[in-house]
Short mmCIF file of C-alpha atoms and ligand atoms in Angstrom, two decimals:
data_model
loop_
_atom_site.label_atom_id
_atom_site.label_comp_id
_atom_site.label_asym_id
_atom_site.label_seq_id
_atom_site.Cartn_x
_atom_site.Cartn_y
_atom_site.Cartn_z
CA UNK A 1 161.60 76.05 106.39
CA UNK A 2 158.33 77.39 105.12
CA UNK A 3 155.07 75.29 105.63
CA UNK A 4 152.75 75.29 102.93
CA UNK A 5 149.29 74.59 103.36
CA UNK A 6 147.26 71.95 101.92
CA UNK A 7 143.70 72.59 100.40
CA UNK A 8 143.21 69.39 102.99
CA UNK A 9 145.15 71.32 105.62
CA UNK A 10 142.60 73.70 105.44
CA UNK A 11 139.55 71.53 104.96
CA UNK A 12 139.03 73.21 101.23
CA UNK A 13 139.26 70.10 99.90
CA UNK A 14 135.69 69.08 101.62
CA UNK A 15 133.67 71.38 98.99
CA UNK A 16 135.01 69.36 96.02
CA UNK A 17 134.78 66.10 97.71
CA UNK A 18 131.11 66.15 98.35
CA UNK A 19 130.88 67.29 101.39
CA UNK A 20 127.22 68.20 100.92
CA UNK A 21 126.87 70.45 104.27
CA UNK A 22 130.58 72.24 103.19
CA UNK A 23 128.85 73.13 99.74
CA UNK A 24 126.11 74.47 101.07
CA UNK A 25 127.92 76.56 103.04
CA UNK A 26 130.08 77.92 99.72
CA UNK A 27 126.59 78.25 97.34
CA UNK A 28 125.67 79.92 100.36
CA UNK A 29 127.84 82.49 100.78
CA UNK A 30 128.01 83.07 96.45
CA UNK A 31 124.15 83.80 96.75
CA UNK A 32 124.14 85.97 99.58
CA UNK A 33 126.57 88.14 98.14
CA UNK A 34 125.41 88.07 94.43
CA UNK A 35 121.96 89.27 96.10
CA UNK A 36 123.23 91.75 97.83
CA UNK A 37 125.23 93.24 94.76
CA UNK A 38 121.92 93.03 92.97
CA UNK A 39 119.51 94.91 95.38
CA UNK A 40 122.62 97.56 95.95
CA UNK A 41 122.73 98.28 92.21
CA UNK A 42 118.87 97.57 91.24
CA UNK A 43 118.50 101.03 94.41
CA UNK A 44 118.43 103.07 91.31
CA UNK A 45 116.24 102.22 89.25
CA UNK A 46 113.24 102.78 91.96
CA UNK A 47 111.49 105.54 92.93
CA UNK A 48 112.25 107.62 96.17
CA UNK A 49 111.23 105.76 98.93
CA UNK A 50 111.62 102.19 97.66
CA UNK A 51 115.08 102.74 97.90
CA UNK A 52 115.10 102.51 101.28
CA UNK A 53 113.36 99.17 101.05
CA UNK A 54 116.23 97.71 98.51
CA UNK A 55 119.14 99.22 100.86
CA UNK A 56 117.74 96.80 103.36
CA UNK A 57 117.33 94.11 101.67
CA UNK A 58 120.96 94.70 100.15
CA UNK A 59 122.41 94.86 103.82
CA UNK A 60 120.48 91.17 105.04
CA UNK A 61 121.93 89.61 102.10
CA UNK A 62 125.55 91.47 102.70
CA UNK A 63 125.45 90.91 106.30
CA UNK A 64 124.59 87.21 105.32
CA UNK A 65 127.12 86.92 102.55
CA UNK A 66 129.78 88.24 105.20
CA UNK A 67 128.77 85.56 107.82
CA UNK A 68 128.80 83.01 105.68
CA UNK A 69 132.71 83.27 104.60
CA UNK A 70 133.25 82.81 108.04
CA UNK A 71 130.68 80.42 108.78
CA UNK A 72 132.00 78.51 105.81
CA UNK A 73 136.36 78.55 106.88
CA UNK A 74 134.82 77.44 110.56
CA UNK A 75 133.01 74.62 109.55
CA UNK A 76 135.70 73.41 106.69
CA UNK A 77 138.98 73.52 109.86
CA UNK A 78 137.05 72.49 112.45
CA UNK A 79 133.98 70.38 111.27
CA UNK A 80 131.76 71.90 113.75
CA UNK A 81 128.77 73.60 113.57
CA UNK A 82 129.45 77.63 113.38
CA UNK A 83 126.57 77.96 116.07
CA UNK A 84 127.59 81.70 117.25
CA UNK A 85 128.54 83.01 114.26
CA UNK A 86 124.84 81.78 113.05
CA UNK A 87 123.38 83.41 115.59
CA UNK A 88 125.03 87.38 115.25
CA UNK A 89 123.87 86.77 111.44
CA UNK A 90 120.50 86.46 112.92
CA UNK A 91 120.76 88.82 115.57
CA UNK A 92 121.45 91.41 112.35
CA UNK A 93 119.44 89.97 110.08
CA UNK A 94 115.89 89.14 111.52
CA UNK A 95 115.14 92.38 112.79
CA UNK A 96 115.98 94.29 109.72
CA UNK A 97 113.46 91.88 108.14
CA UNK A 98 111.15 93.26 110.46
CA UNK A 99 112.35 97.19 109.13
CA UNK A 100 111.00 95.40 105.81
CA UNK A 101 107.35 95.02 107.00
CA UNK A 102 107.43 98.64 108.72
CA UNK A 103 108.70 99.70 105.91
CA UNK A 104 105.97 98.37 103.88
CA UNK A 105 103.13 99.51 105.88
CA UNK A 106 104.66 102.79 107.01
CA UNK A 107 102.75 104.69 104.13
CA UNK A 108 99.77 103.49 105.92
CA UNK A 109 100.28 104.56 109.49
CA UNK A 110 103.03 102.23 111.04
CA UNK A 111 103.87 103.29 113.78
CA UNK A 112 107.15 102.97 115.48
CA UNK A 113 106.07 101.03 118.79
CA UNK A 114 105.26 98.13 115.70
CA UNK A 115 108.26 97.31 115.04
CA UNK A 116 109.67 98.00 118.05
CA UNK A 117 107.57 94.99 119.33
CA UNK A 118 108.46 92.55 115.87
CA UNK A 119 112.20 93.44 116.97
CA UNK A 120 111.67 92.10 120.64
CA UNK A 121 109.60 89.27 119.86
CA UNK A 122 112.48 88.32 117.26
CA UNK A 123 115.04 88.76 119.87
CA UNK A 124 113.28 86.19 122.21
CA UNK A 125 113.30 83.91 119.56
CA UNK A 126 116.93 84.32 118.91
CA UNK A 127 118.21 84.59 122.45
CA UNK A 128 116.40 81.74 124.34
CA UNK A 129 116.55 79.84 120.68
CA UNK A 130 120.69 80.43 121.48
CA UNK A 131 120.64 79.17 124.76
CA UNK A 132 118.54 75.93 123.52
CA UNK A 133 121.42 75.28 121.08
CA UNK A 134 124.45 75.76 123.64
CA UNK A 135 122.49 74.39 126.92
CA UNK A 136 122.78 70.43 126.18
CA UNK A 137 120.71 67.40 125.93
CA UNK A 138 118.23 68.02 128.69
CA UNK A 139 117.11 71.76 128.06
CA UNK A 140 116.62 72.34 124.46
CA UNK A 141 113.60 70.84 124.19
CA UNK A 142 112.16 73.93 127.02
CA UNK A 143 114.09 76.04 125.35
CA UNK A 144 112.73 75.66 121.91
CA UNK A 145 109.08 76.10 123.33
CA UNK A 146 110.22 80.01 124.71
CA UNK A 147 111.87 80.57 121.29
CA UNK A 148 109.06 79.36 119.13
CA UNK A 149 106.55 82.01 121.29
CA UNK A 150 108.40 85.05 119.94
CA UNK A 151 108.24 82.95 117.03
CA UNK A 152 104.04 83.16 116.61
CA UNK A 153 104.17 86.26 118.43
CA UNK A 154 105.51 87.26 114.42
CA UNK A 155 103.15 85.62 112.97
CA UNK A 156 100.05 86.66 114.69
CA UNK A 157 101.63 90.21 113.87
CA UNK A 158 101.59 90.02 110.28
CA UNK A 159 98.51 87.46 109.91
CA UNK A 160 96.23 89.65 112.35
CA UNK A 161 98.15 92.30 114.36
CA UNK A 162 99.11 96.08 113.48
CA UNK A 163 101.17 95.15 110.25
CA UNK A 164 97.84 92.93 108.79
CA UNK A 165 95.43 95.70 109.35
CA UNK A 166 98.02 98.82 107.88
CA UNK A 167 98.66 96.46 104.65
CA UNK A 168 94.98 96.17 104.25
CA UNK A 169 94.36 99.58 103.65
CA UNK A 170 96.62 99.49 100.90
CA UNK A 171 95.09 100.24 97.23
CA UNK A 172 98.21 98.69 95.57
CA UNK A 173 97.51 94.97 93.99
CA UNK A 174 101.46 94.66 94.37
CA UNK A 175 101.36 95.04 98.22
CA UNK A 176 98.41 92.59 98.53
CA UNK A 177 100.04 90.03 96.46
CA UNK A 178 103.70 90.72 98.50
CA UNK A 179 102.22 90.19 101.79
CA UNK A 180 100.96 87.41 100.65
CA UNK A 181 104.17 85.85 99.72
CA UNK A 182 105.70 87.03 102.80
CA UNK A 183 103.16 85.07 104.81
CA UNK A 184 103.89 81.99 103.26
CA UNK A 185 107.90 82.99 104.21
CA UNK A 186 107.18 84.07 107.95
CA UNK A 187 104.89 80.93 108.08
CA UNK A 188 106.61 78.30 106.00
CA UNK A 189 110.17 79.38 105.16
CA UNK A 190 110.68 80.03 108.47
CA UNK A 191 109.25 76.98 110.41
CA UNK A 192 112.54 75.11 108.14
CA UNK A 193 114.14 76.76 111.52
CA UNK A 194 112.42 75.26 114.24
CA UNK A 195 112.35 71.75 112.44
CA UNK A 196 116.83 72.56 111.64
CA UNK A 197 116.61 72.62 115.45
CA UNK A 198 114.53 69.48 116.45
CA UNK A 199 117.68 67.17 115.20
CA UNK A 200 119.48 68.53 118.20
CA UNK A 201 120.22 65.53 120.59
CA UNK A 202 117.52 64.82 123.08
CA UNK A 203 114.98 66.86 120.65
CA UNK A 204 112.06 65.47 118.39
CA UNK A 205 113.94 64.27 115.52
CA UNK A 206 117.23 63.43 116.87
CA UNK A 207 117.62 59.92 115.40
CA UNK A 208 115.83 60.88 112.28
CA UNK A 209 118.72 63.10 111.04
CA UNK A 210 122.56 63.55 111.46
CA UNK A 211 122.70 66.28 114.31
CA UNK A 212 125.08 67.80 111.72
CA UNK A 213 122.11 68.14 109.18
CA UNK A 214 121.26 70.94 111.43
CA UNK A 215 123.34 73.30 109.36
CA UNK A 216 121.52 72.23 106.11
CA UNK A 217 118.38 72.95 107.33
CA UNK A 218 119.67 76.70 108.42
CA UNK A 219 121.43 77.22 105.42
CA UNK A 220 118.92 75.86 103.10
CA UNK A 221 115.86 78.00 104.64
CA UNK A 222 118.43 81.40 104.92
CA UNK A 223 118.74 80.86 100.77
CA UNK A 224 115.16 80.57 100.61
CA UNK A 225 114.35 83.12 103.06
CA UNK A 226 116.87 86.01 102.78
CA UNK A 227 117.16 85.72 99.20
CA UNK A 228 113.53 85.20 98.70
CA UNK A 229 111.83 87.87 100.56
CA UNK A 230 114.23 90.40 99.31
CA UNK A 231 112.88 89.83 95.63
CA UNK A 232 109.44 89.82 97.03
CA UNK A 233 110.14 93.44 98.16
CA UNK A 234 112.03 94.15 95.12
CA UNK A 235 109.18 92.82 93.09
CA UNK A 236 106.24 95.30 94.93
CA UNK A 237 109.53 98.26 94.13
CA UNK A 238 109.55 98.03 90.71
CA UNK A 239 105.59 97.21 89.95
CA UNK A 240 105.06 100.34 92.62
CA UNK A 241 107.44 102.77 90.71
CA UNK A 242 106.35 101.83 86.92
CA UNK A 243 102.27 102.43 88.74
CA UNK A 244 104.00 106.27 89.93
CA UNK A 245 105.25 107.03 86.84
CA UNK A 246 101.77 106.01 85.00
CA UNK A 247 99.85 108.08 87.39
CA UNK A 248 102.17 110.93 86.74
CA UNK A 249 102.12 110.67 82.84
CA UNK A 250 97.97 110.51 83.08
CA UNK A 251 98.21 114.01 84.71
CA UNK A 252 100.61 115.98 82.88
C1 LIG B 301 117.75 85.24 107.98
C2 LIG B 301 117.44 84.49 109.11
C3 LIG B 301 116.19 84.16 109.53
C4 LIG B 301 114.95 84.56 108.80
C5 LIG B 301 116.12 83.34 110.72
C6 LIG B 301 115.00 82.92 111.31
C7 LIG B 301 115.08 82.08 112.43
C8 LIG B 301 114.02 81.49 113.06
C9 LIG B 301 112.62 81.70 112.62
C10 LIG B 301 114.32 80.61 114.18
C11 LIG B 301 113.42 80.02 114.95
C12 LIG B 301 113.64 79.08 116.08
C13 LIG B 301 112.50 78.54 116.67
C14 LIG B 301 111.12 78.98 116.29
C15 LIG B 301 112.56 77.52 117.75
C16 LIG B 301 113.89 76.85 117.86
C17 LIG B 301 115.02 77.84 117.84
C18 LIG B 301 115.05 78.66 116.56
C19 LIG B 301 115.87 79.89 116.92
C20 LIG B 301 115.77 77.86 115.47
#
Protein backbone atom coordinates (compact mmCIF):
# COMPACT_ATOMS: atom_id res chain seq x y z
CA UNK A 1 0.00 0.00 0.00
CA UNK A 2 1.31 3.43 -0.83
CA UNK A 3 1.36 6.18 1.94
CA UNK A 4 0.49 9.48 0.90
CA UNK A 5 1.52 12.39 2.67
CA UNK A 6 -0.47 14.97 4.25
CA UNK A 7 0.30 18.80 3.85
CA UNK A 8 -0.10 18.20 7.93
CA UNK A 9 2.18 15.19 7.64
CA UNK A 10 4.62 17.42 6.54
CA UNK A 11 3.93 20.45 8.68
CA UNK A 12 2.93 22.54 5.26
CA UNK A 13 -0.13 23.09 6.60
CA UNK A 14 1.53 25.52 9.44
CA UNK A 15 2.19 28.41 6.71
CA UNK A 16 -1.56 28.68 5.91
CA UNK A 17 -2.65 28.26 9.40
CA UNK A 18 -0.90 31.22 10.82
CA UNK A 19 1.88 29.98 11.97
CA UNK A 20 3.53 33.41 12.06
CA UNK A 21 7.31 32.08 12.65
CA UNK A 22 6.53 29.19 9.62
CA UNK A 23 5.60 32.27 7.29
CA UNK A 24 8.35 34.03 7.95
CA UNK A 25 10.37 31.42 7.16
CA UNK A 26 8.45 30.96 3.47
CA UNK A 27 8.45 35.13 2.73
CA UNK A 28 11.83 34.49 3.68
CA UNK A 29 13.08 32.25 1.48
CA UNK A 30 10.70 34.05 -1.72
CA UNK A 31 12.78 37.30 -0.95
CA UNK A 32 16.06 35.92 -0.73
CA UNK A 33 15.77 34.32 -3.91
CA UNK A 34 13.82 37.04 -5.86
CA UNK A 35 16.93 39.29 -4.69
CA UNK A 36 19.27 37.25 -5.75
CA UNK A 37 17.65 36.81 -9.34
CA UNK A 38 17.58 40.57 -9.36
CA UNK A 39 21.25 41.53 -8.51
CA UNK A 40 22.32 38.38 -10.96
CA UNK A 41 20.43 39.96 -13.86
CA UNK A 42 20.72 43.87 -12.86
CA UNK A 43 25.23 42.58 -13.26
CA UNK A 44 24.72 43.96 -16.66
CA UNK A 45 23.62 46.89 -16.71
CA UNK A 46 26.80 48.29 -14.56
CA UNK A 47 29.94 49.28 -15.44
CA UNK A 48 33.14 47.02 -15.12
CA UNK A 49 33.95 46.74 -11.75
CA UNK A 50 30.56 47.15 -10.08
CA UNK A 51 29.83 43.94 -11.31
CA UNK A 52 31.79 42.38 -9.03
CA UNK A 53 29.97 44.20 -6.26
CA UNK A 54 26.34 42.88 -7.62
CA UNK A 55 27.80 39.15 -8.07
CA UNK A 56 28.20 39.36 -4.35
CA UNK A 57 25.44 40.62 -3.35
CA UNK A 58 23.58 38.07 -5.77
CA UNK A 59 25.48 35.09 -3.99
CA UNK A 60 24.40 36.43 -0.01
CA UNK A 61 20.95 36.56 -1.14
CA UNK A 62 21.30 32.98 -3.15
CA UNK A 63 23.21 31.45 -0.45
CA UNK A 64 20.35 32.83 1.86
CA UNK A 65 17.51 31.86 -0.40
CA UNK A 66 19.13 28.23 -0.45
CA UNK A 67 19.28 28.06 3.43
CA UNK A 68 16.17 29.13 3.91
CA UNK A 69 14.27 26.14 1.92
CA UNK A 70 15.91 24.11 4.27
CA UNK A 71 15.65 26.17 7.20
CA UNK A 72 12.00 26.43 6.33
CA UNK A 73 11.12 22.08 5.73
CA UNK A 74 13.23 21.81 9.28
CA UNK A 75 11.29 24.01 11.20
CA UNK A 76 7.69 22.99 9.51
CA UNK A 77 8.58 18.62 10.48
CA UNK A 78 10.19 19.19 13.41
CA UNK A 79 9.10 22.56 15.07
CA UNK A 80 12.50 23.33 16.17
CA UNK A 81 14.64 25.99 15.69
CA UNK A 82 17.06 25.28 12.46
CA UNK A 83 20.01 26.59 14.73
CA UNK A 84 22.96 24.97 12.49
CA UNK A 85 21.65 25.43 9.39
CA UNK A 86 21.38 29.33 10.57
CA UNK A 87 24.62 29.38 11.41
CA UNK A 88 26.55 27.89 7.86
CA UNK A 89 24.15 30.69 6.23
CA UNK A 90 26.08 33.03 8.35
CA UNK A 91 29.28 31.47 8.24
CA UNK A 92 28.80 32.21 4.14
CA UNK A 93 27.10 35.10 4.33
CA UNK A 94 28.72 37.63 6.85
CA UNK A 95 32.02 37.56 5.52
CA UNK A 96 31.10 38.14 1.97
CA UNK A 97 29.36 41.21 3.43
CA UNK A 98 32.59 42.13 4.56
CA UNK A 99 34.04 41.49 0.54
CA UNK A 100 31.21 44.29 0.14
CA UNK A 101 33.01 47.00 2.20
CA UNK A 102 36.56 45.98 0.65
CA UNK A 103 35.07 46.09 -2.25
CA UNK A 104 33.86 49.50 -1.79
CA UNK A 105 36.92 51.06 -0.54
CA UNK A 106 39.34 49.03 -2.64
CA UNK A 107 39.53 51.95 -5.28
CA UNK A 108 40.90 53.83 -2.43
CA UNK A 109 43.70 51.70 -1.11
CA UNK A 110 42.07 48.66 0.78
CA UNK A 111 44.22 46.60 1.49
CA UNK A 112 43.89 42.93 1.85
CA UNK A 113 45.01 42.47 5.65
CA UNK A 114 41.37 44.74 6.03
CA UNK A 115 39.31 42.42 5.35
CA UNK A 116 41.17 39.75 6.34
CA UNK A 117 40.65 41.18 9.92
CA UNK A 118 36.47 42.08 9.26
CA UNK A 119 36.43 38.21 8.23
CA UNK A 120 38.00 37.07 11.66
CA UNK A 121 36.30 39.39 13.81
CA UNK A 122 32.98 38.08 12.03
CA UNK A 123 34.00 34.59 12.62
CA UNK A 124 34.33 35.20 16.46
CA UNK A 125 31.08 36.49 16.44
CA UNK A 126 29.65 33.55 14.69
CA UNK A 127 31.60 30.79 16.36
CA UNK A 128 31.47 31.66 20.12
CA UNK A 129 27.82 33.29 19.15
CA UNK A 130 27.23 29.23 18.04
CA UNK A 131 28.43 27.83 21.03
CA UNK A 132 26.18 30.41 23.19
CA UNK A 133 23.17 29.01 21.30
CA UNK A 134 24.01 25.12 21.70
CA UNK A 135 25.83 25.42 25.32
CA UNK A 136 22.53 25.69 27.62
CA UNK A 137 21.02 27.79 30.25
CA UNK A 138 24.08 28.69 32.25
CA UNK A 139 26.67 29.80 29.47
CA UNK A 140 24.98 31.86 26.93
CA UNK A 141 24.86 34.73 28.70
CA UNK A 142 29.30 34.57 28.66
CA UNK A 143 29.01 33.52 25.54
CA UNK A 144 27.08 36.32 24.04
CA UNK A 145 29.58 38.89 25.65
CA UNK A 146 32.74 37.06 23.37
CA UNK A 147 30.38 37.14 20.35
CA UNK A 148 29.20 40.68 20.66
CA UNK A 149 33.29 41.79 20.83
CA UNK A 150 33.87 40.63 17.25
CA UNK A 151 30.66 42.20 16.98
CA UNK A 152 32.05 46.11 17.76
CA UNK A 153 35.29 45.02 16.64
CA UNK A 154 32.98 45.61 13.00
CA UNK A 155 31.78 48.44 13.95
CA UNK A 156 34.69 50.37 15.17
CA UNK A 157 36.06 49.17 11.63
CA UNK A 158 33.69 50.86 9.53
CA UNK A 159 32.80 53.88 12.02
CA UNK A 160 36.67 54.69 12.63
CA UNK A 161 39.07 51.93 11.43
CA UNK A 162 40.77 51.30 7.87
CA UNK A 163 37.36 51.01 5.92
CA UNK A 164 36.11 54.73 7.56
CA UNK A 165 39.24 56.48 6.60
CA UNK A 166 39.54 54.71 2.67
CA UNK A 167 35.65 55.73 2.17
CA UNK A 168 36.52 59.19 3.18
CA UNK A 169 38.72 59.86 0.52
CA UNK A 170 36.12 59.12 -1.80
CA UNK A 171 34.88 62.12 -4.21
CA UNK A 172 31.65 60.17 -5.03
CA UNK A 173 28.35 61.69 -3.14
CA UNK A 174 26.95 58.03 -3.81
CA UNK A 175 29.67 56.34 -1.63
CA UNK A 176 29.23 58.93 1.18
CA UNK A 177 25.58 58.55 1.27
CA UNK A 178 26.02 54.33 1.00
CA UNK A 179 28.25 54.17 3.88
CA UNK A 180 26.06 55.95 5.53
CA UNK A 181 23.25 53.59 5.15
CA UNK A 182 25.45 50.76 5.80
CA UNK A 183 26.27 52.20 9.21
CA UNK A 184 22.91 52.41 10.24
CA UNK A 185 22.76 48.36 8.97
CA UNK A 186 26.11 47.23 10.75
CA UNK A 187 24.85 49.36 13.76
CA UNK A 188 21.11 48.91 13.86
CA UNK A 189 20.04 46.08 11.54
CA UNK A 190 22.39 44.09 13.00
CA UNK A 191 22.02 44.61 16.84
CA UNK A 192 18.12 42.82 15.82
CA UNK A 193 20.80 39.77 16.30
CA UNK A 194 22.10 40.12 19.59
CA UNK A 195 18.57 41.17 21.00
CA UNK A 196 17.01 37.52 18.64
CA UNK A 197 19.52 35.97 21.05
CA UNK A 198 18.73 37.51 24.54
CA UNK A 199 15.22 35.40 24.53
CA UNK A 200 17.40 32.36 24.92
CA UNK A 201 16.56 30.74 28.38
CA UNK A 202 18.60 32.04 31.23
CA UNK A 203 19.40 35.32 28.95
CA UNK A 204 18.07 39.01 29.37
CA UNK A 205 14.77 38.70 27.89
CA UNK A 206 13.85 35.20 28.41
CA UNK A 207 10.37 35.69 29.90
CA UNK A 208 9.71 38.67 27.76
CA UNK A 209 9.42 36.56 24.55
CA UNK A 210 8.62 32.94 23.39
CA UNK A 211 12.24 31.38 23.17
CA UNK A 212 10.81 30.39 19.76
CA UNK A 213 10.52 34.17 18.77
CA UNK A 214 14.16 33.76 18.41
CA UNK A 215 13.75 32.75 14.80
CA UNK A 216 11.62 35.90 14.05
CA UNK A 217 14.01 38.10 15.20
CA UNK A 218 16.82 36.28 12.81
CA UNK A 219 14.66 36.06 10.04
CA UNK A 220 13.17 39.41 10.28
CA UNK A 221 16.72 41.33 10.57
CA UNK A 222 18.32 38.75 7.56
CA UNK A 223 15.23 40.41 5.25
CA UNK A 224 16.21 43.67 6.38
CA UNK A 225 19.80 43.15 6.31
CA UNK A 226 20.71 40.90 3.33
CA UNK A 227 18.16 42.30 1.20
CA UNK A 228 18.79 45.77 2.30
CA UNK A 229 22.41 46.31 2.03
CA UNK A 230 22.51 44.63 -1.27
CA UNK A 231 20.30 47.54 -2.79
CA UNK A 232 22.41 49.95 -0.92
CA UNK A 233 25.36 48.64 -3.02
CA UNK A 234 23.26 48.32 -5.99
CA UNK A 235 22.09 51.85 -5.49
CA UNK A 236 26.02 53.49 -5.28
CA UNK A 237 26.37 50.80 -8.86
CA UNK A 238 24.06 52.36 -10.86
CA UNK A 239 24.44 56.26 -9.62
CA UNK A 240 28.47 55.37 -10.04
CA UNK A 241 28.09 54.01 -13.68
CA UNK A 242 25.45 56.76 -15.07
CA UNK A 243 28.48 59.52 -13.19
CA UNK A 244 31.25 57.25 -15.71
CA UNK A 245 29.39 57.53 -18.56
CA UNK A 246 28.78 61.51 -18.00
CA UNK A 247 32.40 62.02 -17.43
CA UNK A 248 33.12 60.13 -20.56
CA UNK A 249 30.52 61.96 -22.82
CA UNK A 250 32.05 65.55 -21.37
CA UNK A 251 35.40 64.43 -22.94
CA UNK A 252 34.74 63.04 -26.20
C1 LIG B 1 23.13 37.78 6.91
C2 LIG B 1 23.43 37.58 8.25
C3 LIG B 1 23.92 38.51 9.11
C4 LIG B 1 24.19 39.92 8.71
C5 LIG B 1 24.13 38.06 10.47
C6 LIG B 1 24.61 38.81 11.46
C7 LIG B 1 24.70 38.27 12.75
C8 LIG B 1 25.07 38.95 13.88
C9 LIG B 1 25.45 40.39 13.85
C10 LIG B 1 25.06 38.21 15.14
C11 LIG B 1 25.47 38.69 16.30
C12 LIG B 1 25.44 38.01 17.63
C13 LIG B 1 25.86 38.78 18.72
C14 LIG B 1 26.41 40.17 18.56
C15 LIG B 1 25.80 38.29 20.12
C16 LIG B 1 24.93 37.08 20.29
C17 LIG B 1 25.20 36.05 19.24
C18 LIG B 1 24.95 36.57 17.83
C19 LIG B 1 25.73 35.61 16.94
C20 LIG B 1 23.45 36.46 17.53
Amino acid sequence: MNTVLTAEMVGLDRIINTDPIAITFFIGYMAMFASAVFFFVERSSVEGKWKMSLLVSGLITGIAAVHYYYMRDFYLQTGESPTAFRYVDWTLTVPLMCVEFYLLTKPFGAKGGTLFKLIIASLVMLVTGYIGETSGIDNNVMWGIFSTIGYLYIVYEVFAGDVAKLAKQSDSPALGRAMFLLKIFITLGWSIYPIGYMVLPGNLLSGAFEVSSIDLFYNLADAINKIGFGLVIYYVAVTETARAKKNVAATV
